[in-house]
CSV table of C-alpha atoms in Angstrom, one decimal:
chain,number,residue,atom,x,y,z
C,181,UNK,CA,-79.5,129.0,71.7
C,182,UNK,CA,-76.5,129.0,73.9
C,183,UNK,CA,-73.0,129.1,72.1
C,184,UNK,CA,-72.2,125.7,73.6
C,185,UNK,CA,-75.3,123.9,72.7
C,186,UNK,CA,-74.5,125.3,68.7
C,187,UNK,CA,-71.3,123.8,68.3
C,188,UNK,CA,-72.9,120.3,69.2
C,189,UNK,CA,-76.4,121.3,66.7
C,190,UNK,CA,-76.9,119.8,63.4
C,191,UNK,CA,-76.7,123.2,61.8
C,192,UNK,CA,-73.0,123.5,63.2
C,193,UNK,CA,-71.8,120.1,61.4
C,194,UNK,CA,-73.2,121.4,58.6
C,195,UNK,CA,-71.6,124.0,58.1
C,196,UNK,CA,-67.9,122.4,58.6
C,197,UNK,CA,-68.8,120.1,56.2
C,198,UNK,CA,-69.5,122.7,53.5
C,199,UNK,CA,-66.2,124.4,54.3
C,200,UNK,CA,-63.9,121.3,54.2
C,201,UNK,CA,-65.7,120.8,50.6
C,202,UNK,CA,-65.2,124.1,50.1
C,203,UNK,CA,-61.3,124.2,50.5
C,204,UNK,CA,-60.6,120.7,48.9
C,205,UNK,CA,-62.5,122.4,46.0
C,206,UNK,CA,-60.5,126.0,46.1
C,207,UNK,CA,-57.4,123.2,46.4
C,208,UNK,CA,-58.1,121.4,43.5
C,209,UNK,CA,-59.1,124.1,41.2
C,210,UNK,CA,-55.5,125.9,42.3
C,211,UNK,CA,-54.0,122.4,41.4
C,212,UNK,CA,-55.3,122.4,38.5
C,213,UNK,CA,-54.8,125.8,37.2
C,214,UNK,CA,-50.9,125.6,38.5
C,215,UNK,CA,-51.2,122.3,35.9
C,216,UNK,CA,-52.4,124.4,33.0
C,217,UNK,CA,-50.3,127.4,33.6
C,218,UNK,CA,-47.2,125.4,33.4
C,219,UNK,CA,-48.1,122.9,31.0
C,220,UNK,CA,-47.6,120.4,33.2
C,221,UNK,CA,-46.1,116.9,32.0
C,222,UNK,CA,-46.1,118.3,28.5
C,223,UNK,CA,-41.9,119.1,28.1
C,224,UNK,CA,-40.8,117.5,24.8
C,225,UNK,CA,-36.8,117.2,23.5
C,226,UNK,CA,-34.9,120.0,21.9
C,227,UNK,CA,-34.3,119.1,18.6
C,228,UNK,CA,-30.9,118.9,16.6
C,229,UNK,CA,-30.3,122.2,15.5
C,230,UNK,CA,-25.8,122.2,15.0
C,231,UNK,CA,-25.6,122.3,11.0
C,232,UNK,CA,-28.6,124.7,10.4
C,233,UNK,CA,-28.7,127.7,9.2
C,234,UNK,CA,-30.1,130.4,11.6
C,235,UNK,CA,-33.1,130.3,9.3
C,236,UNK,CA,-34.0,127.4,9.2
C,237,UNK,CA,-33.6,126.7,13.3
C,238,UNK,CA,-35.4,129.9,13.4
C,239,UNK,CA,-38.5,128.0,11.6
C,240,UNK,CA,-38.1,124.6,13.6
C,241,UNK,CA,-38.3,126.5,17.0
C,242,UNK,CA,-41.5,128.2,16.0
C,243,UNK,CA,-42.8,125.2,14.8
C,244,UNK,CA,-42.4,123.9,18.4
C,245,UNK,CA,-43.0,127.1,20.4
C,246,UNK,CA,-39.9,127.8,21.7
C,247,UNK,CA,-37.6,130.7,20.9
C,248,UNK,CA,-34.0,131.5,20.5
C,249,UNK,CA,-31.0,133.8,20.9
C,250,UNK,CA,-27.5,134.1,19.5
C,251,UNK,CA,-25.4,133.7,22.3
C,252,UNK,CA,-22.0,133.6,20.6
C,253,UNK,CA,-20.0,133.5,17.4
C,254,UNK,CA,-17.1,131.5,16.3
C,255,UNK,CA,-14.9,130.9,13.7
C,256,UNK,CA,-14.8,127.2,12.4
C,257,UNK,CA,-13.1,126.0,9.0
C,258,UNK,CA,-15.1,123.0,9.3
C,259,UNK,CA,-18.3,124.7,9.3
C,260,UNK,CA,-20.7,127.0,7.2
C,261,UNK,CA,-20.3,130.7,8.0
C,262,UNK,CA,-24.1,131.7,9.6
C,263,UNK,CA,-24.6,127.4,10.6
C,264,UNK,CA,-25.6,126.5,14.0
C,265,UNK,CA,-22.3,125.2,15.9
C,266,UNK,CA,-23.5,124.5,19.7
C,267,UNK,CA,-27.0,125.3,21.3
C,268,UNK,CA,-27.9,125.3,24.7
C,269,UNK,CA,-29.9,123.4,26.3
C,270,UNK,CA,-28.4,120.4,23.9
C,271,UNK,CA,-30.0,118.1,21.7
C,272,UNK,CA,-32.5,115.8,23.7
C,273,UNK,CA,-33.0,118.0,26.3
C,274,UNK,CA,-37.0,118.2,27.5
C,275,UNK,CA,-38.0,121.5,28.0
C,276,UNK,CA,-41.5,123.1,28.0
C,277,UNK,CA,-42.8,125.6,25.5
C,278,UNK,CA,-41.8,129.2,25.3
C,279,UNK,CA,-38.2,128.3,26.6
C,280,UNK,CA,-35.4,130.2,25.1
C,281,UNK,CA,-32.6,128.1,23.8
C,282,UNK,CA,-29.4,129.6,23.2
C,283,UNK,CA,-27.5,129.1,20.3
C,284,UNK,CA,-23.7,129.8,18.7
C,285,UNK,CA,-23.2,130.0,15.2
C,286,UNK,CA,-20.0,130.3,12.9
C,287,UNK,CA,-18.9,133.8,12.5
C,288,UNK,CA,-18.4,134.4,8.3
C,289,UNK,CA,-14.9,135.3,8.7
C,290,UNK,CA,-12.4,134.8,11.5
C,291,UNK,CA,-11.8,136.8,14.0
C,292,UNK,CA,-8.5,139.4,13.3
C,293,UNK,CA,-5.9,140.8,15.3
C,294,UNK,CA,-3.3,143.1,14.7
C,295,UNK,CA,0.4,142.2,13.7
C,296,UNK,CA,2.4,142.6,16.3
C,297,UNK,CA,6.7,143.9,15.5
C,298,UNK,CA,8.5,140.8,15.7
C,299,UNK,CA,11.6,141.8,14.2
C,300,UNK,CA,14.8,142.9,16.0
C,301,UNK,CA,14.0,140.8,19.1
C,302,UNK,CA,14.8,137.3,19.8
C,303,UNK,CA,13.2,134.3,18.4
C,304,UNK,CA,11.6,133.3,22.0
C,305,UNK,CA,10.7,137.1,22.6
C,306,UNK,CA,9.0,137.0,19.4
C,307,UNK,CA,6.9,133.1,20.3
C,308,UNK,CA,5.7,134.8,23.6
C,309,UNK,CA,4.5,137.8,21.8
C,310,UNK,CA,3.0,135.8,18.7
C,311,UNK,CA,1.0,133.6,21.3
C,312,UNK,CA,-0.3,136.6,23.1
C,313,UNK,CA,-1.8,137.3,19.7
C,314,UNK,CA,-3.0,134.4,19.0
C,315,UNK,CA,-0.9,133.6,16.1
C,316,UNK,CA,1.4,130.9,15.6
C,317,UNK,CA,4.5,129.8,14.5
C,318,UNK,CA,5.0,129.1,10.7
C,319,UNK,CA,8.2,128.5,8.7
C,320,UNK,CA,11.6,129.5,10.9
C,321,UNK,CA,14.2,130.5,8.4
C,322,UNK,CA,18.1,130.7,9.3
C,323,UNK,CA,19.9,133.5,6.9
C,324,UNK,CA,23.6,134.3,7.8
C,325,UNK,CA,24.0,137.5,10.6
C,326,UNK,CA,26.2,138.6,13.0
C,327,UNK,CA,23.3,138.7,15.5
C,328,UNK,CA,22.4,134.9,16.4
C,329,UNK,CA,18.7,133.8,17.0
C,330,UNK,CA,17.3,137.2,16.7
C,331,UNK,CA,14.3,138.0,14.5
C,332,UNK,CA,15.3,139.6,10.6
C,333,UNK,CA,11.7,139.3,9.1
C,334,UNK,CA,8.3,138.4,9.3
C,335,UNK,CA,6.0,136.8,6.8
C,336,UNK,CA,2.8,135.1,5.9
C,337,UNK,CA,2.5,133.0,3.1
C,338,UNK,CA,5.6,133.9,1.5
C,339,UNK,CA,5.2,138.2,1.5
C,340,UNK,CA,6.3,140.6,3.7
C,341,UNK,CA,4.3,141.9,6.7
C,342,UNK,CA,4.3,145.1,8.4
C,343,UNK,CA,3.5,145.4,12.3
C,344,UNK,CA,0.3,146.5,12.6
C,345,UNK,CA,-1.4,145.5,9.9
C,346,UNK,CA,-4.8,142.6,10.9
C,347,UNK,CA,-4.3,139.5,10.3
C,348,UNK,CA,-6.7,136.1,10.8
C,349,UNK,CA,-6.3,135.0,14.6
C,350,UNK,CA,-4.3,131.3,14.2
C,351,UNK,CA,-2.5,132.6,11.2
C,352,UNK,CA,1.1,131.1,10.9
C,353,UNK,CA,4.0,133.7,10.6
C,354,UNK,CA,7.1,132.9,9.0
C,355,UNK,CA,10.5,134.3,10.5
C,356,UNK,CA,13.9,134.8,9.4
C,357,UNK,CA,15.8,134.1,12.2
C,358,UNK,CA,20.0,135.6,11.9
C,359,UNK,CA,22.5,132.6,12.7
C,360,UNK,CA,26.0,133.1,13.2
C,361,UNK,CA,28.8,131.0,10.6
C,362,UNK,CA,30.2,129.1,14.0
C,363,UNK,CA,27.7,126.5,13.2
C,364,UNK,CA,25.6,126.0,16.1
C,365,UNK,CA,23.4,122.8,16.7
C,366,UNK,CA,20.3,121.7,18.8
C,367,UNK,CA,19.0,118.5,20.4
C,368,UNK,CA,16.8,116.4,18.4
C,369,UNK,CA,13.3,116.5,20.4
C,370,UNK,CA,11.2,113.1,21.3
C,371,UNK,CA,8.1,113.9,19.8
C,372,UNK,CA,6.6,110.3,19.9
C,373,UNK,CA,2.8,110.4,21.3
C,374,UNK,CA,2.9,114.3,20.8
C,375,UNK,CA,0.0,116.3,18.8
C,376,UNK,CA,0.9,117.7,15.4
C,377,UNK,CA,0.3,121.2,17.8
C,378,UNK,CA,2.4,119.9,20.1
C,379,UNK,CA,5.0,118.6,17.9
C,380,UNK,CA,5.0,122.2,15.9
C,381,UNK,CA,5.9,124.0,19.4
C,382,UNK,CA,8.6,121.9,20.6
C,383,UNK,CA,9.7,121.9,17.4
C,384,UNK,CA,9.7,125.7,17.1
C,385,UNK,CA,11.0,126.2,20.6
C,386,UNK,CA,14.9,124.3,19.3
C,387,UNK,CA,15.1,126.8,16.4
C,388,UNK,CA,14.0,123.9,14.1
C,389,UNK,CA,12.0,123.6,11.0
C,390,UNK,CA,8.6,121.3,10.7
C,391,UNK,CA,9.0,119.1,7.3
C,392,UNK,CA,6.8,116.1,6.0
C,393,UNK,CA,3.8,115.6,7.5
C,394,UNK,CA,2.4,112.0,6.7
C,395,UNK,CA,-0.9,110.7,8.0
C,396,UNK,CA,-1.6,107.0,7.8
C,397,UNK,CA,-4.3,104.9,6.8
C,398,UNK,CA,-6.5,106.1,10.0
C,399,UNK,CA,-7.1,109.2,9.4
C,400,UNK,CA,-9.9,109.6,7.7
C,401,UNK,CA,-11.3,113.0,9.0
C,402,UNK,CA,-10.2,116.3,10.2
C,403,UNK,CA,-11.4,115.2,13.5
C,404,UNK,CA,-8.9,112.1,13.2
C,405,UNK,CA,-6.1,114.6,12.3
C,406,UNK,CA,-6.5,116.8,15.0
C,407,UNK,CA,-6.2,113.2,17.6
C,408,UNK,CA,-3.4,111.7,15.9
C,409,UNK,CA,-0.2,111.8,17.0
C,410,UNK,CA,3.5,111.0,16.1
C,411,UNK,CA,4.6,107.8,16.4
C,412,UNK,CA,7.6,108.0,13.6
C,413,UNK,CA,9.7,111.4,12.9
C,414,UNK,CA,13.3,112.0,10.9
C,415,UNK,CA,15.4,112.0,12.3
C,416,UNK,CA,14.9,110.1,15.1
C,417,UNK,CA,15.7,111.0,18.8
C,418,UNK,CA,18.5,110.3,20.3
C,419,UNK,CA,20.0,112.2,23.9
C,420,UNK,CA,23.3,111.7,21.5
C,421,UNK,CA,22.6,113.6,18.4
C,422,UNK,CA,22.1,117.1,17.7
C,423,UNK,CA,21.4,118.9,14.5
C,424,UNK,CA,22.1,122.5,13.1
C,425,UNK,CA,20.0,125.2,13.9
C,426,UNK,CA,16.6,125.2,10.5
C,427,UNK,CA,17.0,121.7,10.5
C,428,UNK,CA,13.6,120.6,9.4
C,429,UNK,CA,12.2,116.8,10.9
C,430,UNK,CA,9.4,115.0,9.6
C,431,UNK,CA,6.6,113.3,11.5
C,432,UNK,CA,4.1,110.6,10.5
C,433,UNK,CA,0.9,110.6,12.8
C,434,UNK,CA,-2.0,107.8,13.8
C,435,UNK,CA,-4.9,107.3,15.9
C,436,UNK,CA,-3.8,103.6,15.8
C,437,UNK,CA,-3.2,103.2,19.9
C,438,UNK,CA,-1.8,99.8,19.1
C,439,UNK,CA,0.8,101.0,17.3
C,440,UNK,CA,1.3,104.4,19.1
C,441,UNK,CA,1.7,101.6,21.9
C,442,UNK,CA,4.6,99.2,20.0
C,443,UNK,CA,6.2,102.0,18.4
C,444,UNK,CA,6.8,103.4,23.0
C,445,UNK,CA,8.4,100.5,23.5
C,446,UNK,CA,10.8,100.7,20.8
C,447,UNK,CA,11.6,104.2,21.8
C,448,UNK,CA,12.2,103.2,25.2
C,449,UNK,CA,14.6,100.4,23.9
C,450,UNK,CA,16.1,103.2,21.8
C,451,UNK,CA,16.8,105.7,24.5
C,452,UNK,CA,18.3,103.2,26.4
C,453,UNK,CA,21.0,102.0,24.4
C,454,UNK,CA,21.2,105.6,22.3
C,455,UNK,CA,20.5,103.8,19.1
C,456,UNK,CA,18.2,106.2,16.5
């Protein structure tokens, strides 16, 4: 048979026929392996795992097939030392089985750094240099010196403390600032719609002394305090009045935006016509 009249036989169709059922079948058994290999269509949501101890999200991820790894540790008051703080992918997430999820957990103590000299330099010398240590600014005492605004002592919680020796990371340091007899004075700040943080700073930054603190009625969690912010302080600000050097001023805080909104009025009526 000539090579022409066998690709118009029977025998010829044939045998295309069985290789096009051939492939499709090759195709669909790779399909379907692909399928099973990946477990396709079977992903399923992370679960909840912020609260846990590492045990027991160790358990709930082997209960659903998936594994885990410590990714990073931080330091939370709020939370249990060794608890689950953050996770990644989050909660709800669908992911398939054998996925790693990552997880942070609350370091059991907080991180220290060492005490840096704060004494015989200035008072902003010494803010710059607690802030690249991650500490922060506690009690600012005035005692009488010839040397004005520079640093005398450092303390924490009332005692003495020597450069170099580790402290918690966010501790607050109390100075003793020196302050000359001529009796020198400082603006009172605005501090309306500020955070307690940012309130403390400016506060700090005018040689002045944090007092009352006063939350009202909506704060109810840690969470709320950290949001509020001032919307009352004593004294008040005026651009005409200025106070001595330690002056301490008290500020009341809210997460009430109505009245955070009222009380911004009022101080704009204020600045205008200089009344506190």
């Amino acid at each position: 048979m000539s090579f022409k009249s066998f690709l118009i036989s029977r025998t010829f169709f044939i045998q295309i026929a069985i290789a096009i059922v051939l492939v499709v079948v090759l195709m669909l058994l790779a399909m379907w392996g692909i399928r099973v290999y990946t477990n396709h269509g079977e992903s399923f949501p992370v679960p909840n795992l912020a609260g846990m101890s590492i045990e027991q999200a160790e358990q709930l991820l082997e209960e659903k097939n998936l594994t885990y790894e410590i990714s990073d540790s931080t330091y939370l008051d709020s939370a249990e030392p060794g608890s689950v703080i953050g996770q990644v992918p989050v909660a709800g997430h669908y992911v398939k089985e054998d996925r790693t999820i990552f997880v942070s957990i609350c370091a059991t103590a907080p991180e220290q750094v060492a005490m840096p000299k704060l004494t015989d330099i200035s008072f902003r010398q010494a803010v710059n240099l607690m802030q690249a240590s991650g500490l922060n600014v506690g009690l600012v005492e005035y005692v009488p010196s010839e040397f004005s605004n520079l640093v005398l002592g450092q303390k924490i919680n009332g005692q003495d403390i020597e450069s170099g020796v580790l402290v918690n990371k966010g501790s607050r340091i109390d100075l003793m600032i020196g302050k000359t007899s001529n009796g020198e004075k400082t603006v009172v700040p605005n501090l309306f719609g500020e955070t307690l943080n940012q309130a403390r700073g400016e506060i700090a930054s005018l040689f002045l002394n944090l007092g009352a603190i006063i939350y009202d009625a909506t704060i109810q969690t840690k969470e709320d305090s950290l949001a509020a912010k001032v919307w009352q302080q004593r004294p008040s600000y005026s651009s005409y009045d200025n106070v001595e050097l330690g002056a301490s001023i008290d500020v009341w805080l809210t997460i009430d935006e109505q009245r955070l909104t009222q009380d911004s009025d009022l101080e704009m009526e204020n600045d205008s016509t200089g009344e506190n």
